[in-house]
Coordinates of C-alpha atoms and ligand atoms in Angstrom, one line a residue:
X1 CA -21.1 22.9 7.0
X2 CA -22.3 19.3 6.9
X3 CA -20.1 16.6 5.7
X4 CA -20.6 12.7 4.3
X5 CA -19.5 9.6 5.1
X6 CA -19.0 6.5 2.5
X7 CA -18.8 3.2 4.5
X8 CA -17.1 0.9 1.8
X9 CA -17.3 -2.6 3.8
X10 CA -14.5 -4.8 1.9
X11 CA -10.9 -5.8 3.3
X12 CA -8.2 -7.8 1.4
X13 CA -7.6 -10.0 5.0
X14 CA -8.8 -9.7 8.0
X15 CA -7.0 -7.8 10.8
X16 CA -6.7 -9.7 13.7
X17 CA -8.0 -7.2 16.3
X18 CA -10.5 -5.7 13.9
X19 CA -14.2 -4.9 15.2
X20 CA -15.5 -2.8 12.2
X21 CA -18.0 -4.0 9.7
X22 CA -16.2 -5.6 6.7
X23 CA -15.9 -8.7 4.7
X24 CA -12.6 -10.3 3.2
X25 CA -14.5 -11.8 0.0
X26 CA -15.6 -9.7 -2.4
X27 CA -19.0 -11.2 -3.4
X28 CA -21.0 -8.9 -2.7
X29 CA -19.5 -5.4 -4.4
X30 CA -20.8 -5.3 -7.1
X31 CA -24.6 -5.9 -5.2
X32 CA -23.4 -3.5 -2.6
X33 CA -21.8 -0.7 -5.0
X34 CA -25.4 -0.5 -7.4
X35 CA -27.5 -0.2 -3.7
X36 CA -24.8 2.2 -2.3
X37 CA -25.9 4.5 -5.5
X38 CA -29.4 4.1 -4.6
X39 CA -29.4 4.9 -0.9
X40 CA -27.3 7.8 -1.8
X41 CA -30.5 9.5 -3.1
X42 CA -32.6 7.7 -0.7
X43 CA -31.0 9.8 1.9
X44 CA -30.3 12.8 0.4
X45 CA -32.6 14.6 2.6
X46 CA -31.3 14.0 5.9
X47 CA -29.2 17.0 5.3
X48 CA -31.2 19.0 3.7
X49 CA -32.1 21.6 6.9
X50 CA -28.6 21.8 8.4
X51 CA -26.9 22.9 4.8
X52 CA -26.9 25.8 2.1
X53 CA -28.3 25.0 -1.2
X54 CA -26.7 25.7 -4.4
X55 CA -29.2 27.7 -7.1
X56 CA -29.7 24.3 -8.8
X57 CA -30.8 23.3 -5.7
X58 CA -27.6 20.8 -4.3
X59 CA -26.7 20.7 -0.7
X60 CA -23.2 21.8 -0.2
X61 CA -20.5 20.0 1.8
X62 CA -17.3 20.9 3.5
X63 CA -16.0 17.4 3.9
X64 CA -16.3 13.8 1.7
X65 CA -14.8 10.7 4.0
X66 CA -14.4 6.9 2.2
X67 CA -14.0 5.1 5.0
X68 CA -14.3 1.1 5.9
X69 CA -13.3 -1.6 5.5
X70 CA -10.4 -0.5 2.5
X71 CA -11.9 1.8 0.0
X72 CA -8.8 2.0 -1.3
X73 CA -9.5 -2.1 -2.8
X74 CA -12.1 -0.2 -5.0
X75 CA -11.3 0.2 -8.6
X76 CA -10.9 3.8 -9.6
X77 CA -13.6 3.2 -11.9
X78 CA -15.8 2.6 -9.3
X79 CA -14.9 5.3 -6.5
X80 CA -15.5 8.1 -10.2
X81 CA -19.0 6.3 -10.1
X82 CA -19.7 7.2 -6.4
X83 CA -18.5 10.9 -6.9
X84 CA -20.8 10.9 -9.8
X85 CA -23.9 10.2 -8.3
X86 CA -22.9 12.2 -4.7
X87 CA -22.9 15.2 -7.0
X88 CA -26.1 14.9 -8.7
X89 CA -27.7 15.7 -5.0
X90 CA -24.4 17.2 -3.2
X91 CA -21.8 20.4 -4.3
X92 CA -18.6 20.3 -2.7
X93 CA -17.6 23.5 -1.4
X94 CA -14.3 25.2 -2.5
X95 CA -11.8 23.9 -0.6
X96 CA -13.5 21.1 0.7
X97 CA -11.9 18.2 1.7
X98 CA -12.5 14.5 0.3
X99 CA -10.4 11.9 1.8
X100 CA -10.1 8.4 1.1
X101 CA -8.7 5.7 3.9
X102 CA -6.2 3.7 1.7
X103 CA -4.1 0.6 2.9
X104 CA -0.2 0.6 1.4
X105 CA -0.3 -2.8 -0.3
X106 CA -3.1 -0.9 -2.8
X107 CA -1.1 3.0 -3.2
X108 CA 0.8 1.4 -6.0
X109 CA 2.2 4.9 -8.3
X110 CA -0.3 4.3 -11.3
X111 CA -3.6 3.9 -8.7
X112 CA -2.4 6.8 -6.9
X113 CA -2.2 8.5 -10.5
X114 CA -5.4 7.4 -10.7
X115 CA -7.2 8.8 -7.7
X116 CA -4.9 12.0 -8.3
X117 CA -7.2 12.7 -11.3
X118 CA -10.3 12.9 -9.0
X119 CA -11.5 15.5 -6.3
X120 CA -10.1 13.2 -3.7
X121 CA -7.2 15.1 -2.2
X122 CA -6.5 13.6 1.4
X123 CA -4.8 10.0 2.2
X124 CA -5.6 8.5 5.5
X125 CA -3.4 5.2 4.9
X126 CA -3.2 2.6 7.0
X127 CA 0.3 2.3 8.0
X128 CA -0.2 0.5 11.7
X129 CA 3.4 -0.2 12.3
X130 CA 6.7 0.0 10.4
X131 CA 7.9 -3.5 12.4
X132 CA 7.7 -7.1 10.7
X133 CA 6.6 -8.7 14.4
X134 CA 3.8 -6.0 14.9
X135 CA 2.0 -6.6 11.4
X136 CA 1.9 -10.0 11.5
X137 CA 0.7 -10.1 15.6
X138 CA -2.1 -7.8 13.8
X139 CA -2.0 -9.5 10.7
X140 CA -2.0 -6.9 8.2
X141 CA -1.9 -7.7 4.3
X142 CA 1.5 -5.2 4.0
X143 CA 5.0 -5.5 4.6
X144 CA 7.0 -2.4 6.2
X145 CA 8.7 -1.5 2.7
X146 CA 5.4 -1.4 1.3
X147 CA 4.3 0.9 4.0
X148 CA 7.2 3.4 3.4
X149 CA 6.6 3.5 -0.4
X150 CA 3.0 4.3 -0.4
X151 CA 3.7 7.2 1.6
X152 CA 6.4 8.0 -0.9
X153 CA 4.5 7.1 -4.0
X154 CA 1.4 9.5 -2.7
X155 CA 4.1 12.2 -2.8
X156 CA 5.5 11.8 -5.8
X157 CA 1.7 11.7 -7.5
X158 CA 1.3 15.3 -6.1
X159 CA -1.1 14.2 -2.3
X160 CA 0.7 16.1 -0.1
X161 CA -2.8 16.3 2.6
X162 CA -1.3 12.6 3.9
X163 CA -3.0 10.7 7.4
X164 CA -1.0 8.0 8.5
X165 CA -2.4 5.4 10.9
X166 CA -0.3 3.8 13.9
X167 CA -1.2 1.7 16.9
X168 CA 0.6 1.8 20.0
X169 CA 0.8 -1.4 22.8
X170 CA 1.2 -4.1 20.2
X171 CA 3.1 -6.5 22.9
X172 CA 5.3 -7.0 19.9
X173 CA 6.3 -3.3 19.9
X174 CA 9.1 -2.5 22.7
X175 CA 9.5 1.8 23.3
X176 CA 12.7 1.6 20.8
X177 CA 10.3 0.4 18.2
X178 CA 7.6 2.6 18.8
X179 CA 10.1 5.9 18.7
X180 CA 11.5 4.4 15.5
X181 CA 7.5 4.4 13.9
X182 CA 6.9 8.1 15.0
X183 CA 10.2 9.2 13.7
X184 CA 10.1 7.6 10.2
X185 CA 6.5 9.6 10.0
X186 CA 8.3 12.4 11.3
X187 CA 11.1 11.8 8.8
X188 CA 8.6 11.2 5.7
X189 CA 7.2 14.7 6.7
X190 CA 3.1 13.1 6.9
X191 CA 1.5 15.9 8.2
X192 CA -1.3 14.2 9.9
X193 CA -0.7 11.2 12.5
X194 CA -3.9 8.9 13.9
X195 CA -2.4 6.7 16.8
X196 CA -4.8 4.3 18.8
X197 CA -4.1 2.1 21.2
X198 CA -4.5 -1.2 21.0
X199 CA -7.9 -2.6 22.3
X200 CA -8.3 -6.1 22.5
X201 CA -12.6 -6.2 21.5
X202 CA -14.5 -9.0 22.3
X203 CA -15.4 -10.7 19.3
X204 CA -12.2 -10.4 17.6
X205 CA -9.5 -13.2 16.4
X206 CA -7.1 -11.4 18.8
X207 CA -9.3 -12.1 22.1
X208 CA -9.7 -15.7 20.7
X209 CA -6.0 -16.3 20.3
X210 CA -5.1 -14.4 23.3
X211 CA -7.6 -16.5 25.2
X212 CA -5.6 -19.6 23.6
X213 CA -2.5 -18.8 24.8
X214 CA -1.4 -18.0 21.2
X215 CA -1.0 -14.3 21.5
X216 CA 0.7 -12.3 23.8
X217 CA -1.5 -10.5 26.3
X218 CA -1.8 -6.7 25.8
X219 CA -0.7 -4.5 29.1
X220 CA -2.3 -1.5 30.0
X221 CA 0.9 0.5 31.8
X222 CA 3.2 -0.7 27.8
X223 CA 0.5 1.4 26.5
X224 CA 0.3 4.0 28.6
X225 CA 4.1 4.8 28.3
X226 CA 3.7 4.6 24.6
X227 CA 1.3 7.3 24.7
X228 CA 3.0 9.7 26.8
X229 CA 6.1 8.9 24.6
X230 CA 4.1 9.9 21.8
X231 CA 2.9 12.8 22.8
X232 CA 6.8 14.2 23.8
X233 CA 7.7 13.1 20.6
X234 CA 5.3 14.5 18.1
X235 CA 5.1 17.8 20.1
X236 CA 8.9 18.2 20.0
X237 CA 8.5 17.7 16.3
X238 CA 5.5 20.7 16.1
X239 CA 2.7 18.3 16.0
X240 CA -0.6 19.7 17.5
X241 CA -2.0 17.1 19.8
X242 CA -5.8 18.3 18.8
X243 CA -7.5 15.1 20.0
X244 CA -6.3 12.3 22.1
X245 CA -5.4 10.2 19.2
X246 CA -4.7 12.4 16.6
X247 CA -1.6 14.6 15.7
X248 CA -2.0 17.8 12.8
X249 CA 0.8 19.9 12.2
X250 CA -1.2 23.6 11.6
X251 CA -3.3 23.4 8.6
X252 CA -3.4 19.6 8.1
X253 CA -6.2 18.7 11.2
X254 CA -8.7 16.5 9.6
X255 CA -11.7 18.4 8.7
X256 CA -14.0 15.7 9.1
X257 CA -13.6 14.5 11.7
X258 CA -13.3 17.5 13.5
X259 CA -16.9 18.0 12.1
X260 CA -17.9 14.3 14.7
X261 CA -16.2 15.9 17.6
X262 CA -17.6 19.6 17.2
X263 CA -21.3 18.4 16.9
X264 CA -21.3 19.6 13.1
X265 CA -24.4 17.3 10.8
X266 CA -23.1 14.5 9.2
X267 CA -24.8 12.0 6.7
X268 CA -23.6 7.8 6.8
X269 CA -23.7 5.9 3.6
X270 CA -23.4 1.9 3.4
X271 CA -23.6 -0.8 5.8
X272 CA -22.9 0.0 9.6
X273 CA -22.3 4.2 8.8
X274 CA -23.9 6.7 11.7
X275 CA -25.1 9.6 10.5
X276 CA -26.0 12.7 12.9
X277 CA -27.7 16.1 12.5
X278 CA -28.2 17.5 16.4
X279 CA -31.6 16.0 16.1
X280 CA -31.4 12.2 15.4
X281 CA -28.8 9.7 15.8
X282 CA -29.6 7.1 12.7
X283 CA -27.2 3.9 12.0
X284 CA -27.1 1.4 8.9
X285 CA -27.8 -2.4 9.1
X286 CA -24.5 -3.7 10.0
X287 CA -24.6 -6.4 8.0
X288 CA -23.8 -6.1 3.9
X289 CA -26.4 -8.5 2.9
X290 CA -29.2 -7.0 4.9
X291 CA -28.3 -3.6 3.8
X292 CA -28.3 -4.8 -0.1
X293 CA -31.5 -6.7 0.8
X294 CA -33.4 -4.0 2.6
X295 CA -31.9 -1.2 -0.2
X296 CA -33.3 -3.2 -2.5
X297 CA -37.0 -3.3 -1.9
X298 CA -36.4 0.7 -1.3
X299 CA -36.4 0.4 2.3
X300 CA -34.0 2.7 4.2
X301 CA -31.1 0.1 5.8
X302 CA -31.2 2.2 9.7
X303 CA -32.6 2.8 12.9
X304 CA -33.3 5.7 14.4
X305 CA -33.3 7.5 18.3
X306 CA -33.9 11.3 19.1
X307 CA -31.3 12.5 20.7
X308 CA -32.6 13.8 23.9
X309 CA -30.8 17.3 25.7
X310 CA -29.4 14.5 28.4
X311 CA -28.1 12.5 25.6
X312 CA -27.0 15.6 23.5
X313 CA -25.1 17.2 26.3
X314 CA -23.4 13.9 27.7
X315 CA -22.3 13.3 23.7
X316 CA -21.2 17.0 23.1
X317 CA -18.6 16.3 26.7
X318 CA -17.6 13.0 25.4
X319 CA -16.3 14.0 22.4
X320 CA -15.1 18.2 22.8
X321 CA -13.2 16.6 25.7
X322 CA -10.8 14.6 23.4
X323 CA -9.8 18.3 22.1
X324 CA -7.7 20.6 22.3
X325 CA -10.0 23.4 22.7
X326 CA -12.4 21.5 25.5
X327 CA -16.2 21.9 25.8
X328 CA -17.6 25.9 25.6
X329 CA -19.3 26.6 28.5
X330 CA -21.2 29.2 26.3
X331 CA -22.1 26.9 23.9
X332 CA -23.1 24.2 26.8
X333 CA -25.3 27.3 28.1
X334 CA -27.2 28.7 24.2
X335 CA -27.8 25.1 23.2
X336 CA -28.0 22.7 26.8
X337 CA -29.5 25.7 29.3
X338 CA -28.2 27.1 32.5
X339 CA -28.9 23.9 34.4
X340 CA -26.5 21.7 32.6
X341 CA -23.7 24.9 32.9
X342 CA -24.2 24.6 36.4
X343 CA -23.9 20.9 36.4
X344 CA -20.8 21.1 34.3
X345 CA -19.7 23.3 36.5
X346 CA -20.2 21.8 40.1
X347 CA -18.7 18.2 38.5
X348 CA -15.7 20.1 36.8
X349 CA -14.5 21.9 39.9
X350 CA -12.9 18.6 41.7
X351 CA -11.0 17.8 38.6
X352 CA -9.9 21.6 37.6
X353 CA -9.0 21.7 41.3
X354 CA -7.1 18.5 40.9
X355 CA -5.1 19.3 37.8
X356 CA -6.8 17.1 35.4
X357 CA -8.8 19.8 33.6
X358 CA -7.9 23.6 33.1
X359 CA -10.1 26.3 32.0
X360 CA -9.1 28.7 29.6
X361 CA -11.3 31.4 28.3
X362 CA -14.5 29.6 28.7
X363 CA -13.6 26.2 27.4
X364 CA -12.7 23.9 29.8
X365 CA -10.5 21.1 28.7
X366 CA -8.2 18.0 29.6
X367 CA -4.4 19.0 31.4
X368 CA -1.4 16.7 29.9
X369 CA -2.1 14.3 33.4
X370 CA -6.0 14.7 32.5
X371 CA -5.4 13.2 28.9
X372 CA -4.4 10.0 30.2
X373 CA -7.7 9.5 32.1
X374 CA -10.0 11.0 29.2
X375 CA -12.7 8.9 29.1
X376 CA -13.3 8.5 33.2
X377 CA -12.6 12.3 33.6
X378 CA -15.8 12.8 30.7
X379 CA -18.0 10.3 32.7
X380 CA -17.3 12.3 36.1
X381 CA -19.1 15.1 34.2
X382 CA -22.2 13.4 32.6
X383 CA -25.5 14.3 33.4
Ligands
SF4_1 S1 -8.1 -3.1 7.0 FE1 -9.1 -1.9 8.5 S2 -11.3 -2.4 8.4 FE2 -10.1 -4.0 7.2 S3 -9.8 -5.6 8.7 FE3 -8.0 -4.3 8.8 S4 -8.5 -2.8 10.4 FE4 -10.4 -3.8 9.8

């Protein structure tokens, strides 16, 4: 069952290592809120052959994500105004799940109230590090108290579906440190841990200061360690490690984006959002005033591209291979055809041969020595 995607582009400060689309002055909400209500129905349709329809004829949706940027800066006010008008085209199914990325220095107890009151009912907050030095190399807007209350204050107004956020090879961030930020997850009992290693992207603050001498240099093998500490850590605690950077105990794996990695439709609202549906790949104008601009004059803000078997089949590896459960050669053979199976196969036998994958009941997937080479293993096995 399809899901959607809110892109809300707005950030109290900017993070230092930060590549996504987002602006740290709020000029243009208001502009960008009244257009994001209008491409809403604009788009409505892309959808519309992948999911069942209500009797009132609404599209039905297993999963809602407000992602960003910081939807959690919106006023409550204005996320109710976004469900409103998301279900005047879209029914969420029972059970569904509607989360909203949140940073702590906005979970204060009466906003969390707040957003208690609405269908969202999954936290992915942005916790990033529990360690003074490590938030300001990044230069997050929160302090590490603040961090440890959100979690508690989500609690305590009744979320207990919480995401946490950390990232792993800050230079700042010796192994002591990084045990310390798993276990005071562990210790809050967050169900659901997203750890990414820190990339240093071109166009970023962090490059520029690193560049400058100003910031410490980020090294692969400090990463590398952290990762594999990570995963002895969380696992010994009854984490699933379900993708490569993200940890579920059973029942608590996020439903959405399990929907990107298992090739289920999804629809992308607001500036910069992808949306897919097996067919066509389509992305929003990653630009706020564009996207306002364009929405404006009732044009849709996005490119298009068919996504061609090649593509399809080299996308569909790239991203069941960060599983747990690996790519289906079954699948690979109903919706790809026996010449990319037998590709698959013939590239996957050095590496299953090797140790790096394993194959288990027709999936094939990465070994614990294969997840540190992810991405290289999935590019041995393109078309
Ligand atoms: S809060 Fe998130 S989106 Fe905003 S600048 Fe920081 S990392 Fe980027």
């Amino acid at each position: 069952m399809p899901g959607v995607y809110i892109h809300i582009p707005f950030c109290r400060q900017a993070c230092h290592y930060c590549n996504f689309h987002f602006s740290a002055s709020l000029k243009y909400k208001d502009d960008f809120l009244k257009c994001l209500l209008k491409e809403i129905k604009l788009q409505k349709d892309f959808l519309e052959p992948f999911a069942e329809k209500t009797k009132d004829n609404k599209l039905l949706l297993d999963t809602l994500y407000f992602g960003g940027g910081t939807p959690s800066i919106l006023k409550v006010s204005e996320l109710i105004m976004i469900l409103r008008r998301i279900y005047e085209f879209f029914k969420l199914k029972p059970g569904a799940e509607v989360t909203l990325e949140a940073n702590p220095d906005d979970l204060t107890m009466e906003k969390l109230m707040a957003v208690r009151q609405t269908p969202v009912n999954r936290l992915s907050i942005g916790i990033q590090s529990f360690q003074y030095a490590d938030l300001k190399y990044l230069n997050r807007p929160h302090s590490p108290a603040q961090a440890i209350q959100s979690i508690k204050n989500a609690y305590k107004a009744g979320f207990e579906n919480i995401s946490a956020d950390l990232i792993y090879g800050i230079p700042t961030l010796n192994n002591d440190k990084w045990q310390e930020n798993l276990l005071t997850l562990i210790n809050l009992e967050v169900p659901h841990i997203s750890a990414y290693c820190l990339t240093v992207e071109p166009k970023t603050p962090l490059n520029i200061f690193i560049k400058r001498g100003q910031a410490e240099q980020v090294n692969e093998n400090h990463a590398g360690d952290q990762f594999e500490m990570m995963i002895k850590i969380l696992e010994k605690h009854r984490y699933e490690h379900y993708e490569i950077s993200n940890f579920g105990k059973p029942g608590y794996f996020s439903k959405h984006n399990l929907s990107y990695w298992k090739n289920i439709p999804y629809l992308g609202l607001g500036p910069s959002a992808h949306s897919y549906n097996s067919k066509i790949r389509q992305w929003n104008v990653n630009n706020t005033k564009e996207y306002i601009s364009r929405i404006e004059k009732n044009i849709l803000p996005c490119e298009k591209e068919t996504i061609s078997t090649q593509k399809g089949f080299n996308e569909y590896i790239m991203t069941s291979l960060r599983t747990y459960w690996g790519c289906n050669k079954n699948k690979i053979n109903r919706e790809f055809g026996s010449k990319f199976l037998k590709h698959l196969e013939k590239e996957a036998s050095s590496h299953l041969k090797n140790g790096l994958l394993i194959e288990e009941n027709d999936n094939i997937k990465l070994s614990a020595k294969g997840k540190l080479l992810a991405d290289k293993i999935a590019s041995d096995l393109f078309v």
